[in-house]
């Protein structure tokens, strides 16, 4: 509601476009994504239940997944919104769906910034696993997944030791798992297509600076338009984003900032 009000204060003439945008976010807020099971564990009944639960969301998705943020921004008549709106997700051809879903998840508090950063997030999973009796072996790169009769039965580590298990799950990236650890023996056109045909997500560069002052009164996230665009690796950038991490007290002592 606050976002809608703020945008309407900034650009009263764009009331209709703003309402369409906010309606998209609200539709995503109401959709509950099914995360209780991995997709491959869904049976036919689960599938039907899922379809009825997800149908309002699928309708929203069909509409918004085809509209790049840059194109939607052109519908605002207000010059500030036209310029500022696409900067909030400044990636080429990024669909509106990604923006709506992110804002909806943040509203529902199912997405956000974990205090302590991603390491603390991983540590929480580690603690839970260890408390439940699990064991973790760090610094143990896997060179091969052992396969017998087309079933994964264990792993061989880079140091040559073999470890067998009833269930083998790779949490490594798909390419290493499919092409290195399984030696490319279990691929089809669909899997190969993921690596050969899908567009590569543009890399992001983040520079973290420790600064001996605080920045009271400034918002945690600011996007500065550049006076002159900068071209890096063939792509023109018209803005630079700054995150002031004072909302995370674990990153810097009092009075200092990352
Ligand atoms: C630029 C960028 C920005 C992103 N921003 C966000 C964000 O803001 N919010 C968000 O939620 N997500 C974000 N993501 C997505 C998020 O980072 C990934 O979805 C997430 O890290 C995937 O976690 P994972 O554990 O499945 O895989 P990974 O993090 O890829 O971990 C796989 C691990 O397997 C290890 N490994 C590989 N081969 C072997 C081997 N042979 N033996 C042993 N280990 C091996 C790798 O070293 C790696 O540590 C972003 C991704 C990118 C690329």
Short mmCIF file of C-alpha atoms and ligand atoms in Angstrom, two decimals:
data_model
loop_
_atom_site.label_atom_id
_atom_site.label_comp_id
_atom_site.label_asym_id
_atom_site.label_seq_id
_atom_site.Cartn_x
_atom_site.Cartn_y
_atom_site.Cartn_z
CA UNK A 1 0.00 0.00 0.00
CA UNK A 2 2.84 2.38 0.88
CA UNK A 3 4.56 1.75 -2.46
CA UNK A 4 1.34 2.46 -4.34
CA UNK A 5 0.77 5.66 -2.39
CA UNK A 6 4.39 6.78 -2.86
CA UNK A 7 4.33 6.17 -6.61
CA UNK A 8 0.99 7.98 -6.98
CA UNK A 9 2.38 10.97 -5.05
CA UNK A 10 5.38 11.02 -7.40
CA UNK A 11 3.35 10.62 -10.58
CA UNK A 12 -0.42 11.22 -10.15
CA UNK A 13 -0.91 11.20 -13.93
CA UNK A 14 0.33 7.58 -14.10
CA UNK A 15 -2.38 6.30 -11.71
CA UNK A 16 -3.56 3.57 -14.11
CA UNK A 17 -0.11 2.12 -14.89
CA UNK A 18 0.82 2.24 -11.20
CA UNK A 19 -2.36 0.37 -10.26
CA UNK A 20 -1.68 -2.30 -12.88
CA UNK A 21 1.85 -2.75 -11.50
CA UNK A 22 0.67 -2.90 -7.87
CA UNK A 23 -2.10 -5.33 -8.82
CA UNK A 24 0.60 -7.62 -10.29
CA UNK A 25 2.53 -7.54 -7.00
CA UNK A 26 -0.64 -8.23 -4.99
CA UNK A 27 -1.47 -11.23 -7.18
CA UNK A 28 2.01 -12.66 -6.47
CA UNK A 29 1.58 -11.95 -2.73
CA UNK A 30 -1.54 -14.15 -2.71
CA UNK A 31 0.18 -17.05 -4.52
CA UNK A 32 1.81 -19.57 -2.30
CA UNK A 33 4.70 -21.26 -4.08
CA UNK A 34 4.79 -25.03 -3.54
CA UNK A 35 8.06 -25.72 -1.77
CA UNK A 36 7.13 -28.69 0.42
CA UNK A 37 8.45 -31.23 -2.09
CA UNK A 38 10.96 -31.39 -4.94
CA UNK A 39 9.15 -31.34 -8.34
CA UNK A 40 10.21 -34.91 -9.15
CA UNK A 41 8.41 -36.18 -6.01
CA UNK A 42 5.03 -34.86 -7.17
CA UNK A 43 2.46 -37.51 -8.14
CA UNK A 44 -0.62 -37.05 -10.34
CA UNK A 45 -2.91 -35.95 -7.45
CA UNK A 46 -0.24 -33.56 -6.18
CA UNK A 47 -0.02 -32.20 -9.71
CA UNK A 48 -3.77 -31.48 -9.87
CA UNK A 49 -3.78 -29.86 -6.43
CA UNK A 50 -0.81 -27.80 -7.47
CA UNK A 51 -2.46 -26.67 -10.68
CA UNK A 52 -5.58 -25.40 -8.88
CA UNK A 53 -3.46 -23.66 -6.23
CA UNK A 54 -1.14 -22.12 -8.77
CA UNK A 55 -3.61 -21.15 -11.48
CA UNK A 56 -4.06 -17.50 -10.37
CA UNK A 57 -0.27 -17.19 -10.27
CA UNK A 58 0.16 -18.83 -13.69
CA UNK A 59 -2.25 -16.28 -15.19
CA UNK A 60 -0.19 -13.44 -13.74
CA UNK A 61 3.01 -15.09 -14.93
CA UNK A 62 1.75 -15.53 -18.50
CA UNK A 63 1.05 -11.83 -18.71
CA UNK A 64 4.18 -10.42 -17.05
CA UNK A 65 6.94 -12.84 -18.03
CA UNK A 66 6.96 -11.45 -21.57
CA UNK A 67 7.26 -7.78 -20.61
CA UNK A 68 10.81 -6.54 -20.04
CA UNK A 69 11.10 -3.95 -17.24
CA UNK A 70 12.57 -1.42 -19.67
CA UNK A 71 9.46 -1.69 -21.89
CA UNK A 72 7.01 -1.38 -19.01
CA UNK A 73 8.83 1.73 -17.75
CA UNK A 74 8.11 3.45 -21.08
CA UNK A 75 4.41 3.41 -20.20
CA UNK A 76 4.95 5.96 -17.41
CA UNK A 77 4.44 9.53 -18.58
CA UNK A 78 6.31 10.91 -15.58
CA UNK A 79 9.98 11.49 -16.58
CA UNK A 80 11.34 10.51 -13.14
CA UNK A 81 9.50 7.17 -13.03
CA UNK A 82 10.47 6.46 -16.66
CA UNK A 83 14.13 6.88 -15.70
CA UNK A 84 14.17 5.46 -12.15
CA UNK A 85 11.86 2.44 -12.50
CA UNK A 86 14.08 0.32 -14.79
CA UNK A 87 17.20 1.14 -12.73
CA UNK A 88 15.87 -0.87 -9.80
CA UNK A 89 16.51 -4.13 -11.76
CA UNK A 90 19.06 -2.92 -14.27
CA UNK A 91 19.60 -6.13 -16.26
CA UNK A 92 19.02 -6.47 -20.01
CA UNK A 93 15.57 -7.90 -20.86
CA UNK A 94 14.83 -8.73 -17.21
CA UNK A 95 11.10 -9.63 -17.15
CA UNK A 96 8.58 -7.73 -15.05
CA UNK A 97 7.62 -11.09 -13.51
CA UNK A 98 10.99 -11.20 -11.68
CA UNK A 99 10.41 -7.75 -10.21
CA UNK A 100 6.81 -8.45 -9.13
CA UNK A 101 7.72 -11.79 -7.54
CA UNK A 102 10.73 -10.32 -5.70
CA UNK A 103 8.65 -7.46 -4.25
CA UNK A 104 5.88 -9.92 -3.29
CA UNK A 105 8.31 -12.29 -1.55
CA UNK A 106 9.85 -9.38 0.33
CA UNK A 107 6.38 -8.24 1.41
CA UNK A 108 5.57 -11.78 2.63
CA UNK A 109 8.93 -11.88 4.42
CA UNK A 110 9.92 -15.01 2.52
CA UNK A 111 12.81 -13.11 0.89
CA UNK A 112 15.12 -10.55 2.38
CA UNK A 113 18.63 -10.00 3.63
CA UNK A 114 19.94 -12.56 6.15
CA UNK A 115 21.77 -10.72 8.95
CA UNK A 116 25.38 -11.98 8.88
CA UNK A 117 25.26 -12.47 5.10
CA UNK A 118 25.12 -15.70 3.14
CA UNK A 119 27.78 -17.40 5.31
CA UNK A 120 25.58 -17.09 8.40
CA UNK A 121 22.68 -18.43 6.32
CA UNK A 122 24.76 -21.52 5.42
CA UNK A 123 25.94 -21.85 9.02
CA UNK A 124 22.29 -22.07 10.18
CA UNK A 125 21.73 -25.04 7.83
CA UNK A 126 25.03 -26.59 8.99
CA UNK A 127 24.02 -26.25 12.67
CA UNK A 128 20.65 -27.88 12.05
CA UNK A 129 22.25 -30.75 10.11
CA UNK A 130 24.95 -31.38 12.75
CA UNK A 131 22.38 -31.18 15.58
CA UNK A 132 20.37 -33.87 13.78
CA UNK A 133 23.42 -36.17 13.80
CA UNK A 134 24.78 -35.39 10.32
CA UNK A 135 28.49 -35.29 9.47
CA UNK A 136 30.16 -32.83 7.11
CA UNK A 137 33.55 -33.31 5.44
CA UNK A 138 34.84 -29.99 4.13
CA UNK A 139 37.68 -29.67 1.60
CA UNK A 140 36.78 -32.99 0.00
CA UNK A 141 36.34 -32.37 -3.74
CA UNK A 142 34.50 -35.14 -5.57
CA UNK A 143 36.18 -36.32 -8.79
CA UNK A 144 33.61 -38.94 -9.80
CA UNK A 145 30.15 -40.22 -8.91
CA UNK A 146 30.33 -44.02 -8.71
CA UNK A 147 27.61 -45.64 -10.79
CA UNK A 148 26.49 -49.27 -10.83
CA UNK A 149 23.66 -50.43 -13.12
CA UNK A 150 22.80 -46.81 -13.92
CA UNK A 151 22.38 -45.98 -10.23
CA UNK A 152 24.61 -43.62 -8.23
CA UNK A 153 26.06 -45.65 -5.38
CA UNK A 154 28.82 -43.42 -4.01
CA UNK A 155 31.58 -40.94 -4.75
CA UNK A 156 35.32 -41.02 -5.38
CA UNK A 157 37.14 -38.05 -3.90
CA UNK A 158 40.12 -36.27 -5.46
CA UNK A 159 42.38 -38.00 -2.90
CA UNK A 160 41.26 -41.35 -4.38
CA UNK A 161 39.14 -42.54 -1.42
CA UNK A 162 35.76 -44.06 -2.21
CA UNK A 163 32.60 -43.52 -0.14
CA UNK A 164 29.40 -45.44 -0.72
CA UNK A 165 25.87 -44.39 0.25
CA UNK A 166 22.25 -45.51 -0.16
CA UNK A 167 21.37 -42.17 -1.67
CA UNK A 168 23.78 -39.85 -3.47
CA UNK A 169 22.71 -36.24 -3.95
CA UNK A 170 24.90 -33.72 -5.74
CA UNK A 171 24.51 -30.15 -4.48
CA UNK A 172 27.31 -29.02 -6.82
CA UNK A 173 26.51 -27.02 -9.93
CA UNK A 174 24.83 -28.89 -12.77
CA UNK A 175 27.72 -28.63 -15.20
CA UNK A 176 30.32 -30.18 -12.85
CA UNK A 177 27.85 -32.88 -11.83
CA UNK A 178 26.66 -33.86 -15.29
CA UNK A 179 29.80 -33.38 -17.39
CA UNK A 180 32.64 -34.02 -14.90
CA UNK A 181 31.44 -36.24 -12.07
CA UNK A 182 29.15 -38.31 -14.33
CA UNK A 183 31.53 -37.89 -17.31
CA UNK A 184 28.72 -36.71 -19.62
CA UNK A 185 27.24 -40.21 -19.76
CA UNK A 186 23.72 -39.20 -18.75
CA UNK A 187 22.82 -36.35 -21.05
CA UNK A 188 20.10 -35.81 -23.62
CA UNK A 189 19.30 -32.90 -25.94
CA UNK A 190 17.30 -31.13 -23.24
CA UNK A 191 20.15 -31.19 -20.72
CA UNK A 192 22.75 -30.27 -23.34
CA UNK A 193 20.45 -27.42 -24.44
CA UNK A 194 20.59 -25.87 -20.94
CA UNK A 195 24.33 -25.36 -21.40
CA UNK A 196 24.49 -24.69 -25.16
CA UNK A 197 21.39 -22.60 -25.81
CA UNK A 198 20.20 -20.75 -22.72
CA UNK A 199 21.43 -17.15 -22.43
CA UNK A 200 24.15 -16.58 -19.84
CA UNK A 201 23.06 -14.41 -16.90
CA UNK A 202 25.15 -11.24 -17.00
CA UNK A 203 27.91 -11.22 -14.36
CA UNK A 204 27.60 -8.74 -11.51
CA UNK A 205 30.54 -6.92 -9.97
CA UNK A 206 30.42 -6.01 -6.31
CA UNK A 207 33.13 -4.02 -4.55
CA UNK A 208 32.93 -3.95 -0.74
CA UNK A 209 34.52 -1.02 1.07
CA UNK A 210 34.97 -0.51 4.81
CA UNK A 211 34.38 3.16 5.63
CA UNK A 212 35.23 4.84 8.95
CA UNK A 213 31.94 6.71 9.31
CA UNK A 214 28.24 6.04 9.52
CA UNK A 215 25.66 7.25 7.02
CA UNK A 216 22.66 8.15 9.17
CA UNK A 217 19.67 9.43 7.29
CA UNK A 218 20.56 7.75 4.00
CA UNK A 219 18.44 4.85 2.68
CA UNK A 220 20.14 1.42 2.65
CA UNK A 221 20.05 1.20 -1.14
CA UNK A 222 20.73 4.08 -3.53
CA UNK A 223 21.10 4.10 -7.32
CA UNK A 224 23.14 6.95 -8.75
CA UNK A 225 22.65 7.74 -12.45
CA UNK A 226 26.08 8.31 -14.04
CA UNK A 227 26.76 11.61 -15.79
CA UNK A 228 28.42 9.67 -18.62
CA UNK A 229 27.55 6.01 -19.35
CA UNK A 230 30.41 3.53 -18.84
CA UNK A 231 30.91 0.52 -21.12
CA UNK A 232 32.22 -2.63 -19.42
CA UNK A 233 32.66 -5.86 -21.40
CA UNK A 234 30.57 -4.48 -24.26
CA UNK A 235 27.61 -3.43 -22.12
CA UNK A 236 26.73 0.16 -21.41
CA UNK A 237 25.98 1.08 -17.78
CA UNK A 238 24.10 4.26 -16.97
CA UNK A 239 23.99 3.91 -13.20
CA UNK A 240 25.82 2.54 -10.19
CA UNK A 241 24.12 1.06 -7.13
CA UNK A 242 25.36 1.60 -3.58
CA UNK A 243 24.23 -0.53 -0.63
CA UNK A 244 24.82 0.86 2.84
CA UNK A 245 24.89 -2.25 5.04
CA UNK A 246 24.25 -0.52 8.35
CA UNK A 247 21.17 -2.71 8.76
CA UNK A 248 23.59 -5.60 9.48
CA UNK A 249 25.46 -4.89 12.74
CA UNK A 250 27.67 -7.98 12.26
CA UNK A 251 29.55 -6.45 9.30
CA UNK A 252 31.23 -3.41 10.90
CA UNK A 253 31.82 -1.97 14.39
CA UNK A 254 29.56 0.84 15.62
CA UNK A 255 30.14 4.09 13.73
CA UNK A 256 31.74 2.34 10.74
CA UNK A 257 30.12 1.08 7.57
CA UNK A 258 30.42 -1.53 4.84
C1 LIG B 1 25.59 -12.98 -9.78
C2 LIG B 1 24.59 -13.74 -8.96
C3 LIG B 1 23.79 -13.07 -8.05
C4 LIG B 1 22.87 -13.75 -7.28
N1 LIG B 1 22.11 -13.06 -6.37
C5 LIG B 1 21.25 -13.72 -5.58
C6 LIG B 1 20.51 -13.03 -4.57
O1 LIG B 1 20.62 -11.83 -4.40
N2 LIG B 1 19.65 -13.75 -3.82
C7 LIG B 1 19.50 -15.11 -3.97
O2 LIG B 1 18.73 -15.72 -3.24
N3 LIG B 1 20.19 -15.78 -4.92
C8 LIG B 1 21.06 -15.13 -5.71
N4 LIG B 1 21.78 -15.81 -6.66
C9 LIG B 1 21.55 -17.25 -6.81
C10 LIG B 1 22.26 -18.03 -5.71
O3 LIG B 1 23.57 -17.55 -5.55
C11 LIG B 1 22.29 -19.50 -6.11
O4 LIG B 1 20.98 -19.94 -6.42
C12 LIG B 1 22.80 -20.35 -4.95
O5 LIG B 1 24.10 -19.94 -4.59
C13 LIG B 1 22.85 -21.82 -5.37
O6 LIG B 1 23.31 -22.54 -4.26
P1 LIG B 1 23.77 -24.02 -4.41
O7 LIG B 1 24.30 -24.45 -3.07
O8 LIG B 1 22.71 -24.84 -5.05
O9 LIG B 1 24.95 -23.98 -5.49
P2 LIG B 1 26.36 -23.23 -5.43
O10 LIG B 1 26.32 -22.01 -4.55
O11 LIG B 1 26.78 -23.09 -6.86
O12 LIG B 1 27.28 -24.29 -4.68
C14 LIG B 1 27.74 -25.43 -5.34
C15 LIG B 1 29.01 -25.82 -4.62
O13 LIG B 1 29.48 -27.04 -5.16
C16 LIG B 1 30.88 -26.98 -5.14
N5 LIG B 1 31.43 -27.96 -6.06
C17 LIG B 1 31.48 -27.90 -7.43
N6 LIG B 1 32.12 -28.99 -7.90
C18 LIG B 1 32.45 -29.74 -6.82
C19 LIG B 1 33.14 -30.99 -6.67
N7 LIG B 1 33.61 -31.66 -7.72
N8 LIG B 1 33.33 -31.46 -5.43
C20 LIG B 1 32.87 -30.79 -4.33
N9 LIG B 1 32.21 -29.62 -4.41
C21 LIG B 1 32.01 -29.11 -5.65
C22 LIG B 1 31.21 -25.56 -5.55
O14 LIG B 1 32.53 -25.23 -5.14
C23 LIG B 1 30.14 -24.78 -4.79
O15 LIG B 1 30.58 -24.39 -3.51
C24 LIG B 1 22.72 -15.14 -7.43
C25 LIG B 1 23.54 -15.83 -8.34
C26 LIG B 1 24.46 -15.14 -9.10
C27 LIG B 1 25.35 -15.91 -10.05
#
